[in-house]
Amino acid sequence: MWVYEKKLQYPVNIKNTNPKLAKMIITQYGGPDGELGASLRYLSQRFSMPYPELKAILTDIGTEELGHLEMIGTIVYQLTKNLTPEEIEKQGFGDYFVDHTTGVFPTSASGTPYTASSMQVKGDPITDLHEDLAAEQKARSTYDNILRFCDDPDVKDAIKFLRAREVVHYQRFGEGLRLCTDKLDSKNFYEFNPAFDRKK
Amino acid sequence: MWVYEKKLQYPVNIKNTNPKLAKMIITQYGGPDGELGASLRYLSQRFSMPYPELKAILTDIGTEELGHLEMIGTIVYQLTKNLTPEEIEKQGFGDYFVDHTTGVFPTSASGTPYTASSMQVKGDPITDLHEDLAAEQKARSTYDNILRFCDDPDVKDAIKFLRAREVVHYQRFGEGLRLCTDKLDSKNFYEFNPAFDRKK
Amino acid sequence: MWVYEKKLQYPVNIKNTNPKLAKMIITQYGGPDGELGASLRYLSQRFSMPYPELKAILTDIGTEELGHLEMIGTIVYQLTKNLTPEEIEKQGFGDYFVDHTTGVFPTSASGTPYTASSMQVKGDPITDLHEDLAAEQKARSTYDNILRFCDDPDVKDAIKFLRAREVVHYQRFGEGLRLCTDKLDSKNFYEFNPAFDRKK
Amino acid sequence: MWVYEKKLQYPVNIKNTNPKLAKMIITQYGGPDGELGASLRYLSQRFSMPYPELKAILTDIGTEELGHLEMIGTIVYQLTKNLTPEEIEKQGFGDYFVDHTTGVFPTSASGTPYTASSMQVKGDPITDLHEDLAAEQKARSTYDNILRFCDDPDVKDAIKFLRAREVVHYQRFGEGLRLCTDKLDSKNFYEFNPAFDRKK
Amino acid sequence: MWVYEKKLQYPVNIKNTNPKLAKMIITQYGGPDGELGASLRYLSQRFSMPYPELKAILTDIGTEELGHLEMIGTIVYQLTKNLTPEEIEKQGFGDYFVDHTTGVFPTSASGTPYTASSMQVKGDPITDLHEDLAAEQKARSTYDNILRFCDDPDVKDAIKFLRAREVVHYQRFGEGLRLCTDKLDSKNFYEFNPAFDRKK
Amino acid sequence: MWVYEKKLQYPVNIKNTNPKLAKMIITQYGGPDGELGASLRYLSQRFSMPYPELKAILTDIGTEELGHLEMIGTIVYQLTKNLTPEEIEKQGFGDYFVDHTTGVFPTSASGTPYTASSMQVKGDPITDLHEDLAAEQKARSTYDNILRFCDDPDVKDAIKFLRAREVVHYQRFGEGLRLCTDKLDSKNFYEFNPAFDRKK
């Protein structure tokens, strides 16, 4: 279970609104490679992960991504505060606003509500770890793209922190994969799925 | 941010596997009225919720639902342990198994991956609280339906706990709604959205 | 069955086109809280609704929402008449136009085709009525948001009519819920689902 | 607008429950080629249909399909009445039941909630009529498939009625297409879209 | 199986970028009536098509549509080359860019990822051919709409080629339908599905 | 463009029908980790892949996966030939049959139509190659799971061939990733996206 600690993992204090940028950043809330998908992927995979060290990595990173989801929600919320209808219309935020006002809804930048189709839990440790390595690279690329549009140092600072964490997670999953293949038959570690086959 | 505490909110110790029941219960993991949707709905709504007391209720319940998600994942995982291919086929678990082995994937009972289309964040406190009251009733009904198929006391016990919590949450959201309408103009509290209009 | 009467429930006569506004209003045609979802929700719920008075309310309101769907379609169509490609491009209507020309397609403002994932039929009278109360509030909030962007009195007039009807429907569902709980055991009306359990 | 007449277009009186058959027939409620899609397709296309005769055909058939939707809902509801949990489980109805009890929800037989992605409104009369001809053939094929599993004369009778109506609709849309091409330049009727181009 | 030939079916050489136009044209890559859907529809239908001549038509056209998919991908890619962040933002390409940079992703113009819900394989030759006739008209209409926004002769030329091919395919499917009905009982060719019933 | 060669990449000759197995195997036609997704992923990624060697790998493997899609379609079709309604019902094939007869439709085993949400094109070579490595592992795991249910040597033989190819593809993408990182700054190859940044 989780306990809420009333602070962000890293502070977010944005002074200027920017709904156009908010619409891009929201993709890390509910888009295909965002923090919700990351957290849900890792916290779901850990049930069938057979090795305690790997279960721990999934729990740790999955929990941290929950905190990132909160940071992204905060960024989006602060970027859309005190807007007037004129600003909303001019900045292309109307399509989002009409359905959610300035509430934070899990959607991609192009307006597709979050779908778990964009993640996978395969119940095979090697495969799940590959899924995770790819997920971290996809999140990293999204942050790279967001940074291309950020002039505001307040936003830039938080996004850079999040991007750096994805690189660290990628490295940890890399170590996890090595740890996992070490435990399996070195000649062909695909022949046997320790999450399922050991149970027979 | 959240801190993980290595225990379940309520213990789950299932001795007998039952993949047919697992396929029904998984709907509370990733189905339309399940714990993922509940948690995501409340934790997303709180950004635009204008009153601190209500923000706190949303954070509390949203965090508790994360713990329920973990309980449901544990139930599903324990109900599908040590299966043989024969059991999987006989119990109608093959369609799930081929894509996820015995990993826990956020899906409805009928096999639709979780979609945020089944929840809403409207950025209007009265509306969001109505959404939440409905969500708790829908979760309660799903648990009612699950209980109609549970003979196993180990499963029944955990499901009854979860169902009881939904009723408590429903009551808390009811109090929240009263608290919210008290703060608004008593004659027509729909004329003004304190999450957006106060900002002008 | 239904009989078509060749008039709108309330007249719609818009003189000036405005594709940007049309793109927002279309969310009440096929978006998550729109008239199609409303109508489909109520007309589907009535099959399992055990009390004749409530079945009648669902049929009445569901039928009226069909008429609202027609009004919204008419508004969208009138707002996009006689456009030139230049206007379409300038007003951000191109993404819609390329797939539907100026036909009326059931989609949300952000371009997601209508999905029944955004509604629920739970087969439990108390739960279904809560779903309906929430639906009316969500529709009301959407109309509030649309009105923030309407300068045109022709559009405003029709949208205000539709918004007022949602408030009336909300009140009727509130009365329906009281009527429903009165018929159930007053101590714990969740223990028994009259749509299913009475049948035993 | 529509007026509800309290009778079915064709009587439905099913004496024996059959949840397995209900699960197949529900695809004509909310599946890809079902009555909801049919009705929504025709009632949406008529806004941009430039010729009054064709607008009238779309309104007529779209309204009749609403009545068919009601018939299908009635069939599904009658086929799932008075079930026990044992019957539900044995007949493979549990995956549906857990989320909807015996309420009627717009879904395909394989459990995907209705999506408007399965229909199109193209805003071009020739194209929309081709879409409609295909839709009628797809509905006809679905009824053919349902009939392969119907032994019960009560169900068979209603399904045969519905199938026969689809064939009639197909013929009417065929006449509509001839009527439409007659109005256009006989040499190349694709060069001009009377729903859009006439407006210039 | 397929062999790749390193050339486009028709040359594409676009000199000027235009991300706004790219966003419209991409709907023919992954949108509801695009080349991916066309190819997948025909190549899937051929398995159950009972007549060799029709199987051959489906294979031919399905294979050609794969080549069209490649052409559309090339057009989109060339239209988005060498963009600066400023151009991306100004031309409304940011929502796409943040998730895909300038990679080519199968999506509709309004941002919905490709879904097979927009096509059908019915396993009935007459029905499948009607689906195909409608598909060709829908693709034709989309190209008509794209052409309304094309000033650039390089783009226009390729799009006109693709549009002309859809008209040819429509005619071939028309001949296929005649061929198919000729083989069936002339009085009522719906009574018998040669893809299924002949097998008994 | 592609040229069709009238033979399968590897022969498929199944003598005995088995619709239950067909329903599992179809997930490799249109499921989340299937051959359609594989082919579409690689053939889409190659447009923005900056290095000719890698573009060639993507084209080669994407084209081969098209041939695998054809093999899977053939397997599914042969496994569902000459069925009677009784067999369809008994083997749980009715939900699929009612909408597609015995046509081959791109769906997952649990009945969700193919969606491109399950793949990604990120427009960043390192990220796209990680996506591809994960895709091959996911496909490999699905084939592992299918093999657990295959007694029929005719089916087993073809599935083993397909599984072996995924392992080869995984290795080729691994070499591709090395080749790619060699071309980038060895200290931090994430700082620069050669698919986008070189263009400035």
PDB file of C-alpha atoms in Angstrom, chain C residues 5-199:
ATOM      1  CA  GLU C   5     -42.038  14.615 -35.924  1.00  0.00           C
ATOM      2  CA  LYS C   6     -40.619  17.018 -38.463  1.00  0.00           C
ATOM      3  CA  LYS C   7     -39.629  19.875 -36.165  1.00  0.00           C
ATOM      4  CA  LEU C   8     -36.943  20.599 -33.647  1.00  0.00           C
ATOM      5  CA  GLN C   9     -37.798  20.576 -29.942  1.00  0.00           C
ATOM      6  CA  TYR C  10     -36.629  24.195 -29.882  1.00  0.00           C
ATOM      7  CA  PRO C  11     -35.885  26.315 -32.988  1.00  0.00           C
ATOM      8  CA  VAL C  12     -32.299  26.758 -34.259  1.00  0.00           C
ATOM      9  CA  ASN C  13     -31.652  29.547 -36.756  1.00  0.00           C
ATOM     10  CA  ILE C  14     -28.018  30.560 -36.935  1.00  0.00           C
ATOM     11  CA  LYS C  15     -27.080  33.247 -39.421  1.00  0.00           C
ATOM     12  CA  ASN C  16     -23.279  33.361 -39.103  1.00  0.00           C
ATOM     13  CA  THR C  17     -20.885  30.463 -39.587  1.00  0.00           C
ATOM     14  CA  ASN C  18     -18.241  29.768 -36.953  1.00  0.00           C
ATOM     15  CA  PRO C  19     -16.374  26.498 -37.476  1.00  0.00           C
ATOM     16  CA  LYS C  20     -14.211  27.022 -34.382  1.00  0.00           C
ATOM     17  CA  LEU C  21     -17.293  27.136 -32.198  1.00  0.00           C
ATOM     18  CA  ALA C  22     -18.788  24.196 -34.130  1.00  0.00           C
ATOM     19  CA  LYS C  23     -15.766  22.100 -33.190  1.00  0.00           C
ATOM     20  CA  MET C  24     -16.447  22.764 -29.507  1.00  0.00           C
ATOM     21  CA  ILE C  25     -20.186  22.246 -29.672  1.00  0.00           C
ATOM     22  CA  ILE C  26     -19.813  18.936 -31.527  1.00  0.00           C
ATOM     23  CA  THR C  27     -18.624  17.460 -28.226  1.00  0.00           C
ATOM     24  CA  GLN C  28     -22.281  17.538 -27.185  1.00  0.00           C
ATOM     25  CA  TYR C  29     -23.052  15.431 -30.269  1.00  0.00           C
ATOM     26  CA  GLY C  30     -20.502  12.642 -29.807  1.00  0.00           C
ATOM     27  CA  GLY C  31     -18.290  13.596 -26.868  1.00  0.00           C
ATOM     28  CA  PRO C  32     -18.046  11.918 -23.452  1.00  0.00           C
ATOM     29  CA  ASP C  33     -20.891  13.881 -21.817  1.00  0.00           C
ATOM     30  CA  GLY C  34     -22.991  14.630 -24.892  1.00  0.00           C
ATOM     31  CA  GLU C  35     -26.566  14.037 -25.963  1.00  0.00           C
ATOM     32  CA  LEU C  36     -25.870  10.752 -27.772  1.00  0.00           C
ATOM     33  CA  GLY C  37     -24.365   9.282 -24.613  1.00  0.00           C
ATOM     34  CA  ALA C  38     -27.241  10.630 -22.538  1.00  0.00           C
ATOM     35  CA  SER C  39     -29.933   9.203 -24.769  1.00  0.00           C
ATOM     36  CA  LEU C  40     -28.204   5.834 -25.154  1.00  0.00           C
ATOM     37  CA  ARG C  41     -27.584   5.570 -21.406  1.00  0.00           C
ATOM     38  CA  TYR C  42     -31.198   6.150 -20.401  1.00  0.00           C
ATOM     39  CA  LEU C  43     -32.798   4.165 -23.226  1.00  0.00           C
ATOM     40  CA  SER C  44     -30.501   1.213 -22.420  1.00  0.00           C
ATOM     41  CA  GLN C  45     -30.965   1.326 -18.650  1.00  0.00           C
ATOM     42  CA  ARG C  46     -34.717   1.104 -18.813  1.00  0.00           C
ATOM     43  CA  PHE C  47     -34.801  -2.590 -19.836  1.00  0.00           C
ATOM     44  CA  SER C  48     -33.613  -3.752 -16.413  1.00  0.00           C
ATOM     45  CA  MET C  49     -35.198  -0.961 -14.364  1.00  0.00           C
ATOM     46  CA  PRO C  50     -37.691  -2.819 -12.143  1.00  0.00           C
ATOM     47  CA  TYR C  51     -40.159  -0.003 -11.318  1.00  0.00           C
ATOM     48  CA  PRO C  52     -42.616   1.281 -13.957  1.00  0.00           C
ATOM     49  CA  GLU C  53     -42.410   4.906 -12.768  1.00  0.00           C
ATOM     50  CA  LEU C  54     -38.639   4.886 -13.233  1.00  0.00           C
ATOM     51  CA  LYS C  55     -38.835   3.062 -16.542  1.00  0.00           C
ATOM     52  CA  ALA C  56     -41.131   5.872 -17.677  1.00  0.00           C
ATOM     53  CA  ILE C  57     -38.717   8.601 -16.552  1.00  0.00           C
ATOM     54  CA  LEU C  58     -35.855   6.910 -18.420  1.00  0.00           C
ATOM     55  CA  THR C  59     -37.959   6.562 -21.569  1.00  0.00           C
ATOM     56  CA  ASP C  60     -39.152  10.176 -21.404  1.00  0.00           C
ATOM     57  CA  ILE C  61     -35.766  11.734 -20.823  1.00  0.00           C
ATOM     58  CA  GLY C  62     -33.981   9.342 -23.211  1.00  0.00           C
ATOM     59  CA  THR C  63     -36.452  10.294 -25.937  1.00  0.00           C
ATOM     60  CA  GLU C  64     -36.059  13.992 -25.237  1.00  0.00           C
ATOM     61  CA  GLU C  65     -32.249  13.669 -25.457  1.00  0.00           C
ATOM     62  CA  LEU C  66     -32.667  12.222 -28.953  1.00  0.00           C
ATOM     63  CA  GLY C  67     -34.341  15.508 -29.826  1.00  0.00           C
ATOM     64  CA  HIS C  68     -31.424  17.382 -28.256  1.00  0.00           C
ATOM     65  CA  LEU C  69     -28.991  15.343 -30.331  1.00  0.00           C
ATOM     66  CA  GLU C  70     -30.881  16.557 -33.394  1.00  0.00           C
ATOM     67  CA  MET C  71     -30.677  20.168 -32.183  1.00  0.00           C
ATOM     68  CA  ILE C  72     -26.912  19.916 -31.619  1.00  0.00           C
ATOM     69  CA  GLY C  73     -26.449  18.365 -35.064  1.00  0.00           C
ATOM     70  CA  THR C  74     -28.413  21.236 -36.547  1.00  0.00           C
ATOM     71  CA  ILE C  75     -26.321  23.842 -34.697  1.00  0.00           C
ATOM     72  CA  VAL C  76     -23.063  22.236 -35.853  1.00  0.00           C
ATOM     73  CA  TYR C  77     -24.326  21.990 -39.415  1.00  0.00           C
ATOM     74  CA  GLN C  78     -25.491  25.610 -39.535  1.00  0.00           C
ATOM     75  CA  LEU C  79     -22.225  26.852 -38.033  1.00  0.00           C
ATOM     76  CA  THR C  80     -20.213  25.195 -40.836  1.00  0.00           C
ATOM     77  CA  LYS C  81     -22.270  26.134 -43.876  1.00  0.00           C
ATOM     78  CA  ASN C  82     -20.818  27.783 -46.969  1.00  0.00           C
ATOM     79  CA  LEU C  83     -17.225  27.637 -45.767  1.00  0.00           C
ATOM     80  CA  THR C  84     -14.277  28.220 -48.077  1.00  0.00           C
ATOM     81  CA  PRO C  85     -11.079  26.164 -47.769  1.00  0.00           C
ATOM     82  CA  GLU C  86      -9.341  29.325 -46.496  1.00  0.00           C
ATOM     83  CA  GLU C  87     -11.797  29.713 -43.625  1.00  0.00           C
ATOM     84  CA  ILE C  88     -11.542  26.003 -42.808  1.00  0.00           C
ATOM     85  CA  GLU C  89      -7.775  26.190 -42.558  1.00  0.00           C
ATOM     86  CA  LYS C  90      -7.672  29.470 -40.664  1.00  0.00           C
ATOM     87  CA  GLN C  91     -10.215  28.324 -38.074  1.00  0.00           C
ATOM     88  CA  GLY C  92      -8.540  24.993 -37.315  1.00  0.00           C
ATOM     89  CA  PHE C  93     -11.348  22.959 -38.872  1.00  0.00           C
ATOM     90  CA  GLY C  94      -9.140  21.108 -41.374  1.00  0.00           C
ATOM     91  CA  ASP C  95      -8.506  18.021 -39.226  1.00  0.00           C
ATOM     92  CA  TYR C  96     -12.234  17.421 -38.975  1.00  0.00           C
ATOM     93  CA  PHE C  97     -12.999  18.443 -42.555  1.00  0.00           C
ATOM     94  CA  VAL C  98     -10.574  16.068 -44.259  1.00  0.00           C
ATOM     95  CA  ASP C  99     -12.418  13.024 -42.879  1.00  0.00           C
ATOM     96  CA  HIS C 100     -16.016  14.290 -42.800  1.00  0.00           C
ATOM     97  CA  THR C 101     -16.275  17.353 -45.104  1.00  0.00           C
ATOM     98  CA  THR C 102     -19.111  19.254 -43.400  1.00  0.00           C
ATOM     99  CA  GLY C 103     -21.043  16.122 -42.451  1.00  0.00           C
ATOM    100  CA  VAL C 104     -21.952  15.734 -38.769  1.00  0.00           C
ATOM    101  CA  PHE C 105     -19.969  12.889 -37.181  1.00  0.00           C
ATOM    102  CA  PRO C 106     -20.324  11.770 -33.525  1.00  0.00           C
ATOM    103  CA  THR C 107     -16.979  12.828 -32.070  1.00  0.00           C
ATOM    104  CA  SER C 108     -15.630  14.714 -29.075  1.00  0.00           C
ATOM    105  CA  ALA C 109     -14.159  18.189 -29.479  1.00  0.00           C
ATOM    106  CA  SER C 110     -10.678  16.712 -29.394  1.00  0.00           C
ATOM    107  CA  GLY C 111     -11.452  14.252 -32.176  1.00  0.00           C
ATOM    108  CA  THR C 112     -12.160  10.938 -30.454  1.00  0.00           C
ATOM    109  CA  PRO C 113     -15.100   9.089 -32.081  1.00  0.00           C
ATOM    110  CA  TYR C 114     -17.981   8.412 -29.676  1.00  0.00           C
ATOM    111  CA  THR C 115     -17.358   5.415 -27.436  1.00  0.00           C
ATOM    112  CA  ALA C 116     -19.851   3.757 -25.092  1.00  0.00           C
ATOM    113  CA  SER C 117     -16.944   3.391 -22.636  1.00  0.00           C
ATOM    114  CA  SER C 118     -17.996   6.830 -21.402  1.00  0.00           C
ATOM    115  CA  MET C 119     -21.348   5.564 -20.112  1.00  0.00           C
ATOM    116  CA  GLN C 120     -22.476   2.661 -17.966  1.00  0.00           C
ATOM    117  CA  VAL C 121     -25.508   0.407 -17.556  1.00  0.00           C
ATOM    118  CA  LYS C 122     -25.015  -1.426 -14.302  1.00  0.00           C
ATOM    119  CA  GLY C 123     -28.330  -3.269 -13.967  1.00  0.00           C
ATOM    120  CA  ASP C 124     -28.791  -1.961 -10.411  1.00  0.00           C
ATOM    121  CA  PRO C 125     -31.412   0.788 -10.003  1.00  0.00           C
ATOM    122  CA  ILE C 126     -29.637   2.837  -7.340  1.00  0.00           C
ATOM    123  CA  THR C 127     -26.358   2.726  -9.203  1.00  0.00           C
ATOM    124  CA  ASP C 128     -27.892   3.526 -12.573  1.00  0.00           C
ATOM    125  CA  LEU C 129     -29.664   6.550 -11.137  1.00  0.00           C
ATOM    126  CA  HIS C 130     -26.408   7.831  -9.652  1.00  0.00           C
ATOM    127  CA  GLU C 131     -24.806   7.392 -13.074  1.00  0.00           C
ATOM    128  CA  ASP C 132     -27.646   9.492 -14.500  1.00  0.00           C
ATOM    129  CA  LEU C 133     -27.374  12.272 -11.923  1.00  0.00           C
ATOM    130  CA  ALA C 134     -23.648  12.530 -12.681  1.00  0.00           C
ATOM    131  CA  ALA C 135     -24.343  12.517 -16.421  1.00  0.00           C
ATOM    132  CA  GLU C 136     -26.693  15.472 -16.146  1.00  0.00           C
ATOM    133  CA  GLN C 137     -24.150  17.460 -14.131  1.00  0.00           C
ATOM    134  CA  LYS C 138     -21.425  16.676 -16.656  1.00  0.00           C
ATOM    135  CA  ALA C 139     -23.638  17.808 -19.540  1.00  0.00           C
ATOM    136  CA  ARG C 140     -24.554  20.956 -17.609  1.00  0.00           C
ATOM    137  CA  SER C 141     -20.859  21.781 -17.099  1.00  0.00           C
ATOM    138  CA  THR C 142     -20.122  21.277 -20.795  1.00  0.00           C
ATOM    139  CA  TYR C 143     -22.887  23.714 -21.704  1.00  0.00           C
ATOM    140  CA  ASP C 144     -21.474  26.165 -19.137  1.00  0.00           C
ATOM    141  CA  ASN C 145     -18.119  25.922 -20.905  1.00  0.00           C
ATOM    142  CA  ILE C 146     -19.659  26.352 -24.355  1.00  0.00           C
ATOM    143  CA  LEU C 147     -21.503  29.472 -23.171  1.00  0.00           C
ATOM    144  CA  ARG C 148     -18.161  31.042 -22.200  1.00  0.00           C
ATOM    145  CA  PHE C 149     -17.271  31.137 -25.910  1.00  0.00           C
ATOM    146  CA  CYS C 150     -20.644  32.137 -27.403  1.00  0.00           C
ATOM    147  CA  ASP C 151     -21.145  35.721 -28.484  1.00  0.00           C
ATOM    148  CA  ASP C 152     -23.698  34.887 -31.139  1.00  0.00           C
ATOM    149  CA  PRO C 153     -27.207  35.275 -29.628  1.00  0.00           C
ATOM    150  CA  ASP C 154     -28.624  32.679 -32.060  1.00  0.00           C
ATOM    151  CA  VAL C 155     -26.321  29.992 -30.687  1.00  0.00           C
ATOM    152  CA  LYS C 156     -26.535  31.197 -27.097  1.00  0.00           C
ATOM    153  CA  ASP C 157     -30.298  30.971 -27.086  1.00  0.00           C
ATOM    154  CA  ALA C 158     -30.395  27.306 -28.146  1.00  0.00           C
ATOM    155  CA  ILE C 159     -27.532  26.293 -25.834  1.00  0.00           C
ATOM    156  CA  LYS C 160     -29.248  27.981 -22.873  1.00  0.00           C
ATOM    157  CA  PHE C 161     -32.409  26.037 -23.595  1.00  0.00           C
ATOM    158  CA  LEU C 162     -30.454  22.757 -23.646  1.00  0.00           C
ATOM    159  CA  ARG C 163     -28.614  23.620 -20.432  1.00  0.00           C
ATOM    160  CA  ALA C 164     -31.883  24.380 -18.657  1.00  0.00           C
ATOM    161  CA  ARG C 165     -33.292  21.012 -19.679  1.00  0.00           C
ATOM    162  CA  GLU C 166     -30.301  19.192 -18.141  1.00  0.00           C
ATOM    163  CA  VAL C 167     -31.037  20.866 -14.814  1.00  0.00           C
ATOM    164  CA  VAL C 168     -34.663  19.719 -15.020  1.00  0.00           C
ATOM    165  CA  HIS C 169     -33.555  16.173 -15.861  1.00  0.00           C
ATOM    166  CA  TYR C 170     -31.185  16.210 -12.896  1.00  0.00           C
ATOM    167  CA  GLN C 171     -34.091  17.085 -10.623  1.00  0.00           C
ATOM    168  CA  ARG C 172     -36.262  14.345 -12.086  1.00  0.00           C
ATOM    169  CA  PHE C 173     -33.542  11.748 -11.562  1.00  0.00           C
ATOM    170  CA  GLY C 174     -33.188  13.014  -7.977  1.00  0.00           C
ATOM    171  CA  GLU C 175     -36.891  12.367  -7.420  1.00  0.00           C
ATOM    172  CA  GLY C 176     -36.464   9.002  -9.097  1.00  0.00           C
ATOM    173  CA  LEU C 177     -33.698   8.066  -6.685  1.00  0.00           C
ATOM    174  CA  ARG C 178     -35.880   8.927  -3.678  1.00  0.00           C
ATOM    175  CA  LEU C 179     -38.720   6.919  -5.141  1.00  0.00           C
ATOM    176  CA  CYS C 180     -36.353   3.998  -5.641  1.00  0.00           C
ATOM    177  CA  THR C 181     -34.833   3.992  -2.137  1.00  0.00           C
ATOM    178  CA  ASP C 182     -38.349   4.288  -0.634  1.00  0.00           C
ATOM    179  CA  LYS C 183     -39.200   0.960  -2.214  1.00  0.00           C
ATOM    180  CA  LEU C 184     -36.148  -0.761  -0.743  1.00  0.00           C
ATOM    181  CA  ASP C 185     -35.352  -1.790   2.787  1.00  0.00           C
ATOM    182  CA  SER C 186     -34.726   1.495   4.538  1.00  0.00           C
ATOM    183  CA  LYS C 187     -31.883   0.206   6.685  1.00  0.00           C
ATOM    184  CA  ASN C 188     -29.544  -0.933   3.994  1.00  0.00           C
ATOM    185  CA  PHE C 189     -30.846  -0.598   0.515  1.00  0.00           C
ATOM    186  CA  TYR C 190     -27.616  -1.879  -0.994  1.00  0.00           C
ATOM    187  CA  GLU C 191     -28.134  -5.421   0.231  1.00  0.00           C
ATOM    188  CA  PHE C 192     -30.613  -6.257  -2.460  1.00  0.00           C
ATOM    189  CA  ASN C 193     -30.674  -5.470  -6.184  1.00  0.00           C
ATOM    190  CA  PRO C 194     -34.337  -5.483  -7.232  1.00  0.00           C
ATOM    191  CA  ALA C 195     -33.306  -5.694 -10.876  1.00  0.00           C
ATOM    192  CA  PHE C 196     -31.705  -9.069 -10.281  1.00  0.00           C
ATOM    193  CA  ASP C 197     -32.389 -10.537  -6.878  1.00  0.00           C
ATOM    194  CA  ARG C 198     -36.181 -10.371  -6.844  1.00  0.00           C
ATOM    195  CA  LYS C 199     -36.122 -12.966  -9.539  1.00  0.00           C
TER     196      LYS C 199
END
